PDB file of C-alpha atoms in Angstrom:
ATOM      1  CA  UNK O   1      -3.707 -12.993   7.069  1.00 73.00           C
ATOM      2  CA  UNK O   2      -5.732 -10.767   9.288  1.00 85.00           C
ATOM      3  CA  UNK O   3      -9.346 -10.073   8.121  1.00 86.00           C
ATOM      4  CA  UNK O   4     -11.914  -6.777   9.061  1.00 90.00           C
ATOM      5  CA  UNK O   5     -14.673  -5.553   7.574  1.00 91.00           C
ATOM      6  CA  UNK O   6     -16.169  -2.397   7.702  1.00 92.00           C
ATOM      7  CA  UNK O   7     -19.888  -2.983   7.786  1.00 94.00           C
ATOM      8  CA  UNK O   8     -21.423   0.183   7.432  1.00 93.00           C
ATOM      9  CA  UNK O   9     -21.793   0.686   3.704  1.00 94.00           C
ATOM     10  CA  UNK O  10     -21.813   4.387   4.128  1.00 94.00           C
ATOM     11  CA  UNK O  11     -18.473   4.165   6.107  1.00 92.00           C
ATOM     12  CA  UNK O  12     -17.397   1.611   3.825  1.00 94.00           C
ATOM     13  CA  UNK O  13     -17.786   4.233   0.847  1.00 93.00           C
ATOM     14  CA  UNK O  14     -16.084   7.058   2.309  1.00 92.00           C
ATOM     15  CA  UNK O  15     -12.913   4.840   3.020  1.00 92.00           C
ATOM     16  CA  UNK O  16     -13.316   3.934  -0.706  1.00 93.00           C
ATOM     17  CA  UNK O  17     -13.298   7.645  -1.456  1.00 93.00           C
ATOM     18  CA  UNK O  18     -10.450   8.354   0.450  1.00 93.00           C
ATOM     19  CA  UNK O  19      -8.222   5.499  -0.916  1.00 95.00           C
ATOM     20  CA  UNK O  20      -8.952   6.571  -4.352  1.00 94.00           C
ATOM     21  CA  UNK O  21      -7.611   9.879  -3.951  1.00 95.00           C
ATOM     22  CA  UNK O  22      -4.091   8.403  -3.049  1.00 97.00           C
ATOM     23  CA  UNK O  23      -1.669   8.281  -5.848  1.00 97.00           C
ATOM     24  CA  UNK O  24      -1.277   4.528  -6.812  1.00 97.00           C
ATOM     25  CA  UNK O  25      -0.998   2.512 -10.187  1.00 97.00           C
ATOM     26  CA  UNK O  26      -4.447   1.523 -11.854  1.00 96.00           C
ATOM     27  CA  UNK O  27      -3.995  -1.916 -13.200  1.00 96.00           C
ATOM     28  CA  UNK O  28      -7.889  -2.131 -14.024  1.00 95.00           C
ATOM     29  CA  UNK O  29      -9.022  -3.500 -17.028  1.00 88.00           C
ATOM     30  CA  UNK O  30     -11.147  -1.522 -19.255  1.00 86.00           C
ATOM     31  CA  UNK O  31     -15.377  -2.053 -18.450  1.00 88.00           C
ATOM     32  CA  UNK O  32     -14.803  -2.869 -14.475  1.00 91.00           C
ATOM     33  CA  UNK O  33     -17.110  -1.165 -12.459  1.00 86.00           C
ATOM     34  CA  UNK O  34     -15.808   1.413 -10.122  1.00 77.00           C
ATOM     35  CA  UNK O  35     -17.449  -0.847  -7.191  1.00 85.00           C
ATOM     36  CA  UNK O  36     -15.221  -4.038  -8.554  1.00 92.00           C
ATOM     37  CA  UNK O  37     -11.818  -2.162  -7.642  1.00 95.00           C
ATOM     38  CA  UNK O  38      -9.562  -3.386  -4.971  1.00 97.00           C
ATOM     39  CA  UNK O  39      -7.098  -0.914  -3.037  1.00 97.00           C
ATOM     40  CA  UNK O  40      -3.664  -2.254  -2.323  1.00 98.00           C
ATOM     41  CA  UNK O  41      -1.171  -0.855  -0.363  1.00 98.00           C
ATOM     42  CA  UNK O  42       2.284  -2.174  -1.087  1.00 98.00           C
ATOM     43  CA  UNK O  43       5.935  -1.701  -0.515  1.00 96.00           C
ATOM     44  CA  UNK O  44       7.968  -2.384  -3.823  1.00 95.00           C
ATOM     45  CA  UNK O  45      10.476  -4.613  -1.921  1.00 93.00           C
ATOM     46  CA  UNK O  46       8.032  -6.692  -0.169  1.00 95.00           C
ATOM     47  CA  UNK O  47       7.886 -10.461  -1.648  1.00 96.00           C
ATOM     48  CA  UNK O  48       4.483 -10.969   0.065  1.00 96.00           C
ATOM     49  CA  UNK O  49       3.379  -7.912  -2.388  1.00 97.00           C
ATOM     50  CA  UNK O  50       5.066  -9.453  -5.212  1.00 96.00           C
ATOM     51  CA  UNK O  51       3.119 -12.800  -4.631  1.00 97.00           C
ATOM     52  CA  UNK O  52       0.004 -10.854  -4.528  1.00 97.00           C
ATOM     53  CA  UNK O  53       0.650  -8.501  -7.689  1.00 97.00           C
ATOM     54  CA  UNK O  54       1.797 -12.142  -9.354  1.00 96.00           C
ATOM     55  CA  UNK O  55      -1.583 -13.646  -8.742  1.00 96.00           C
ATOM     56  CA  UNK O  56      -3.889 -10.814  -9.015  1.00 96.00           C
ATOM     57  CA  UNK O  57      -2.617  -8.720 -12.170  1.00 95.00           C
ATOM     58  CA  UNK O  58      -4.694  -9.536 -15.006  1.00 91.00           C
ATOM     59  CA  UNK O  59      -7.152 -11.349 -12.688  1.00 92.00           C
ATOM     60  CA  UNK O  60      -8.587  -8.949 -10.405  1.00 94.00           C
ATOM     61  CA  UNK O  61      -8.853  -5.149 -10.945  1.00 96.00           C
ATOM     62  CA  UNK O  62      -6.693  -3.099  -8.363  1.00 97.00           C
ATOM     63  CA  UNK O  63      -5.391   0.026  -7.341  1.00 97.00           C
ATOM     64  CA  UNK O  64      -1.953  -0.538  -6.084  1.00 98.00           C
ATOM     65  CA  UNK O  65      -0.820   2.547  -3.687  1.00 98.00           C
ATOM     66  CA  UNK O  66       2.949   2.580  -2.559  1.00 98.00           C
ATOM     67  CA  UNK O  67       3.767   2.912   0.850  1.00 97.00           C
ATOM     68  CA  UNK O  68       7.731   2.744   2.105  1.00 95.00           C
ATOM     69  CA  UNK O  69       7.381   0.619   5.067  1.00 94.00           C
ATOM     70  CA  UNK O  70      10.276  -1.861   5.084  1.00 93.00           C
ATOM     71  CA  UNK O  71      13.473  -1.502   5.737  1.00 86.00           C
ATOM     72  CA  UNK O  72      15.920   1.357   4.091  1.00 87.00           C
ATOM     73  CA  UNK O  73      13.374   4.264   3.525  1.00 91.00           C
ATOM     74  CA  UNK O  74      15.784   5.825   1.118  1.00 90.00           C
ATOM     75  CA  UNK O  75      15.868   3.222  -1.059  1.00 89.00           C
ATOM     76  CA  UNK O  76      12.268   2.367  -0.999  1.00 91.00           C
ATOM     77  CA  UNK O  77      11.299   6.035  -1.807  1.00 93.00           C
ATOM     78  CA  UNK O  78      13.456   5.787  -4.820  1.00 92.00           C
ATOM     79  CA  UNK O  79      11.901   2.862  -5.977  1.00 93.00           C
ATOM     80  CA  UNK O  80       8.219   3.730  -5.279  1.00 95.00           C
ATOM     81  CA  UNK O  81       9.212   6.872  -6.582  1.00 94.00           C
ATOM     82  CA  UNK O  82      10.205   5.373 -10.166  1.00 94.00           C
ATOM     83  CA  UNK O  83       7.412   3.250 -10.474  1.00 95.00           C
ATOM     84  CA  UNK O  84       4.991   6.457 -10.151  1.00 96.00           C
ATOM     85  CA  UNK O  85       6.843   8.417 -12.362  1.00 93.00           C
ATOM     86  CA  UNK O  86       6.975   6.124 -15.217  1.00 93.00           C
ATOM     87  CA  UNK O  87       4.628   6.418 -18.160  1.00 93.00           C
ATOM     88  CA  UNK O  88       3.571   3.000 -17.789  1.00 95.00           C
ATOM     89  CA  UNK O  89       3.146   2.390 -14.297  1.00 96.00           C
ATOM     90  CA  UNK O  90       1.807  -1.197 -14.792  1.00 96.00           C
ATOM     91  CA  UNK O  91       4.694  -2.118 -16.608  1.00 96.00           C
ATOM     92  CA  UNK O  92       7.206  -0.432 -13.742  1.00 95.00           C
ATOM     93  CA  UNK O  93       5.271  -1.982 -11.039  1.00 96.00           C
ATOM     94  CA  UNK O  94       5.895  -5.789 -12.912  1.00 94.00           C
ATOM     95  CA  UNK O  95       9.534  -4.755 -13.343  1.00 93.00           C
ATOM     96  CA  UNK O  96      10.131  -3.348  -9.885  1.00 93.00           C
ATOM     97  CA  UNK O  97       8.830  -6.602  -8.377  1.00 92.00           C
ATOM     98  CA  UNK O  98      10.908  -8.686 -11.183  1.00 90.00           C
ATOM     99  CA  UNK O  99      13.787  -6.885  -9.954  1.00 86.00           C
ATOM    100  CA  UNK O 100      14.471  -5.355 -13.228  1.00 84.00           C
ATOM    101  CA  UNK O 101      13.784  -1.540 -12.543  1.00 78.00           C
ATOM    102  CA  UNK O 102      16.863   0.429 -11.069  1.00 77.00           C
ATOM    103  CA  UNK O 103      15.990   3.855  -9.888  1.00 79.00           C
ATOM    104  CA  UNK O 104      18.728   6.002 -10.879  1.00 69.00           C
ATOM    105  CA  UNK O 105      17.326   9.463  -9.361  1.00 70.00           C
ATOM    106  CA  UNK O 106      15.779  10.815  -6.435  1.00 79.00           C
ATOM    107  CA  UNK O 107      12.129  11.063  -5.868  1.00 83.00           C
ATOM    108  CA  UNK O 108      10.797  14.705  -6.999  1.00 90.00           C
ATOM    109  CA  UNK O 109       9.316  16.916  -4.364  1.00 94.00           C
ATOM    110  CA  UNK O 110       5.905  16.010  -5.617  1.00 95.00           C
ATOM    111  CA  UNK O 111       6.225  12.237  -5.534  1.00 94.00           C
ATOM    112  CA  UNK O 112       7.727  12.392  -2.054  1.00 94.00           C
ATOM    113  CA  UNK O 113       4.963  14.465  -0.818  1.00 96.00           C
ATOM    114  CA  UNK O 114       2.446  11.940  -2.265  1.00 96.00           C
ATOM    115  CA  UNK O 115       4.499   9.099  -0.861  1.00 96.00           C
ATOM    116  CA  UNK O 116       4.195  10.608   2.335  1.00 96.00           C
ATOM    117  CA  UNK O 117       0.317  11.083   1.856  1.00 97.00           C
ATOM    118  CA  UNK O 118       0.264   7.353   1.325  1.00 97.00           C
ATOM    119  CA  UNK O 119       1.861   6.460   4.435  1.00 96.00           C
ATOM    120  CA  UNK O 120      -0.254   8.588   6.921  1.00 95.00           C
ATOM    121  CA  UNK O 121      -3.197   7.083   5.115  1.00 95.00           C
ATOM    122  CA  UNK O 122      -1.772   4.046   6.006  1.00 95.00           C
ATOM    123  CA  UNK O 123      -0.757   4.585   9.310  1.00 93.00           C
ATOM    124  CA  UNK O 124      -4.044   6.198  10.105  1.00 91.00           C
ATOM    125  CA  UNK O 125      -6.064   2.862   8.732  1.00 89.00           C
ATOM    126  CA  UNK O 126      -4.280   1.025  11.421  1.00 88.00           C
ATOM    127  CA  UNK O 127      -4.606   3.499  14.221  1.00 88.00           C
ATOM    128  CA  UNK O 128      -8.424   3.402  13.402  1.00 85.00           C
ATOM    129  CA  UNK O 129      -8.295  -0.302  13.650  1.00 84.00           C
ATOM    130  CA  UNK O 130      -6.180  -1.702  16.390  1.00 82.00           C
ATOM    131  CA  UNK O 131      -7.346  -5.341  16.210  1.00 84.00           C
ATOM    132  CA  UNK O 132      -5.332  -5.363  12.803  1.00 88.00           C
ATOM    133  CA  UNK O 133      -1.859  -5.402  12.618  1.00 88.00           C
ATOM    134  CA  UNK O 134      -0.021  -3.021  10.250  1.00 90.00           C
ATOM    135  CA  UNK O 135       1.672  -5.090   7.276  1.00 93.00           C
ATOM    136  CA  UNK O 136       1.924  -5.118   3.463  1.00 97.00           C
ATOM    137  CA  UNK O 137       0.263  -5.958   1.480  1.00 98.00           C
ATOM    138  CA  UNK O 138      -3.178  -4.716   3.142  1.00 97.00           C
ATOM    139  CA  UNK O 139      -5.996  -4.985   0.456  1.00 97.00           C
ATOM    140  CA  UNK O 140      -9.513  -3.080   0.579  1.00 96.00           C
ATOM    141  CA  UNK O 141     -11.737  -4.915  -0.935  1.00 97.00           C
ATOM    142  CA  UNK O 142     -15.204  -3.957  -1.840  1.00 96.00           C
ATOM    143  CA  UNK O 143     -18.161  -6.542  -1.426  1.00 96.00           C
ATOM    144  CA  UNK O 144     -21.409  -6.438  -3.526  1.00 95.00           C
ATOM    145  CA  UNK O 145     -23.235  -5.725  -0.405  1.00 95.00           C
ATOM    146  CA  UNK O 146     -21.666  -2.367  -0.109  1.00 95.00           C
ATOM    147  CA  UNK O 147     -19.417  -3.466   2.796  1.00 95.00           C
ATOM    148  CA  UNK O 148     -15.471  -3.211   2.837  1.00 95.00           C
ATOM    149  CA  UNK O 149     -13.310  -6.371   3.437  1.00 95.00           C
ATOM    150  CA  UNK O 150      -9.792  -5.329   4.735  1.00 95.00           C
ATOM    151  CA  UNK O 151      -6.995  -7.899   4.236  1.00 95.00           C
ATOM    152  CA  UNK O 152      -3.503  -7.736   5.727  1.00 96.00           C
ATOM    153  CA  UNK O 153      -0.972 -10.190   4.481  1.00 95.00           C
ATOM    154  CA  UNK O 154      -0.720 -12.551   1.366  1.00 96.00           C
ATOM    155  CA  UNK O 155       0.068 -16.203   1.324  1.00 94.00           C
ATOM    156  CA  UNK O 156      -0.238 -18.452  -1.822  1.00 93.00           C
ATOM    157  CA  UNK O 157      -4.340 -19.130  -2.389  1.00 92.00           C
ATOM    158  CA  UNK O 158      -5.450 -16.212  -0.933  1.00 95.00           C
ATOM    159  CA  UNK O 159      -6.347 -14.820  -4.437  1.00 94.00           C
ATOM    160  CA  UNK O 160      -9.097 -17.035  -4.537  1.00 95.00           C
ATOM    161  CA  UNK O 161     -10.539 -15.117  -1.118  1.00 95.00           C
ATOM    162  CA  UNK O 162     -10.181 -11.812  -2.819  1.00 95.00           C
ATOM    163  CA  UNK O 163     -12.081 -12.817  -5.703  1.00 93.00           C
ATOM    164  CA  UNK O 164     -14.936 -14.570  -3.678  1.00 94.00           C
ATOM    165  CA  UNK O 165     -15.674 -11.278  -1.456  1.00 95.00           C
ATOM    166  CA  UNK O 166     -15.483  -9.240  -4.502  1.00 92.00           C
ATOM    167  CA  UNK O 167     -18.390 -11.633  -5.887  1.00 90.00           C
ATOM    168  CA  UNK O 168     -19.797 -11.860  -2.684  1.00 88.00           C
ATOM    169  CA  UNK O 169     -19.332 -15.860  -2.372  1.00 79.00           C
TER     170      UNK O 169
END
């Protein structure tokens, strides 16, 4: 996992506000403070994203932002679009990671545009932070002191690191 921090709380808040405008899946328990929600870029076909979701789901409040960056872009777009078009996006995300979601239609123009916006934001982040190598999952985790941690990649046990950042441990 590569790691960086946006040290300036004002800049961190600007980034967090921009991330909140991207289309995603809210996996946030009721009563979670807004400053305690991680934003996670993922590709629905990524095994590391699947591992992160499995470890964090129900334990860490997160917004999962789909970005199609691996392999066959058409298949990835269909999968991400099926998740975003579902009435229960968290269930659709779970099913996608469990290989139980089979997209049968093409993405609508509206969802395709949202996915393009997500991908542009993803690319802009890595262009602005050349010390980080692009990858999924990419986690933006707010710290209690106003800073924003950026974590790229996921390995078993990294969920403890995410929770430590959220709590300031």
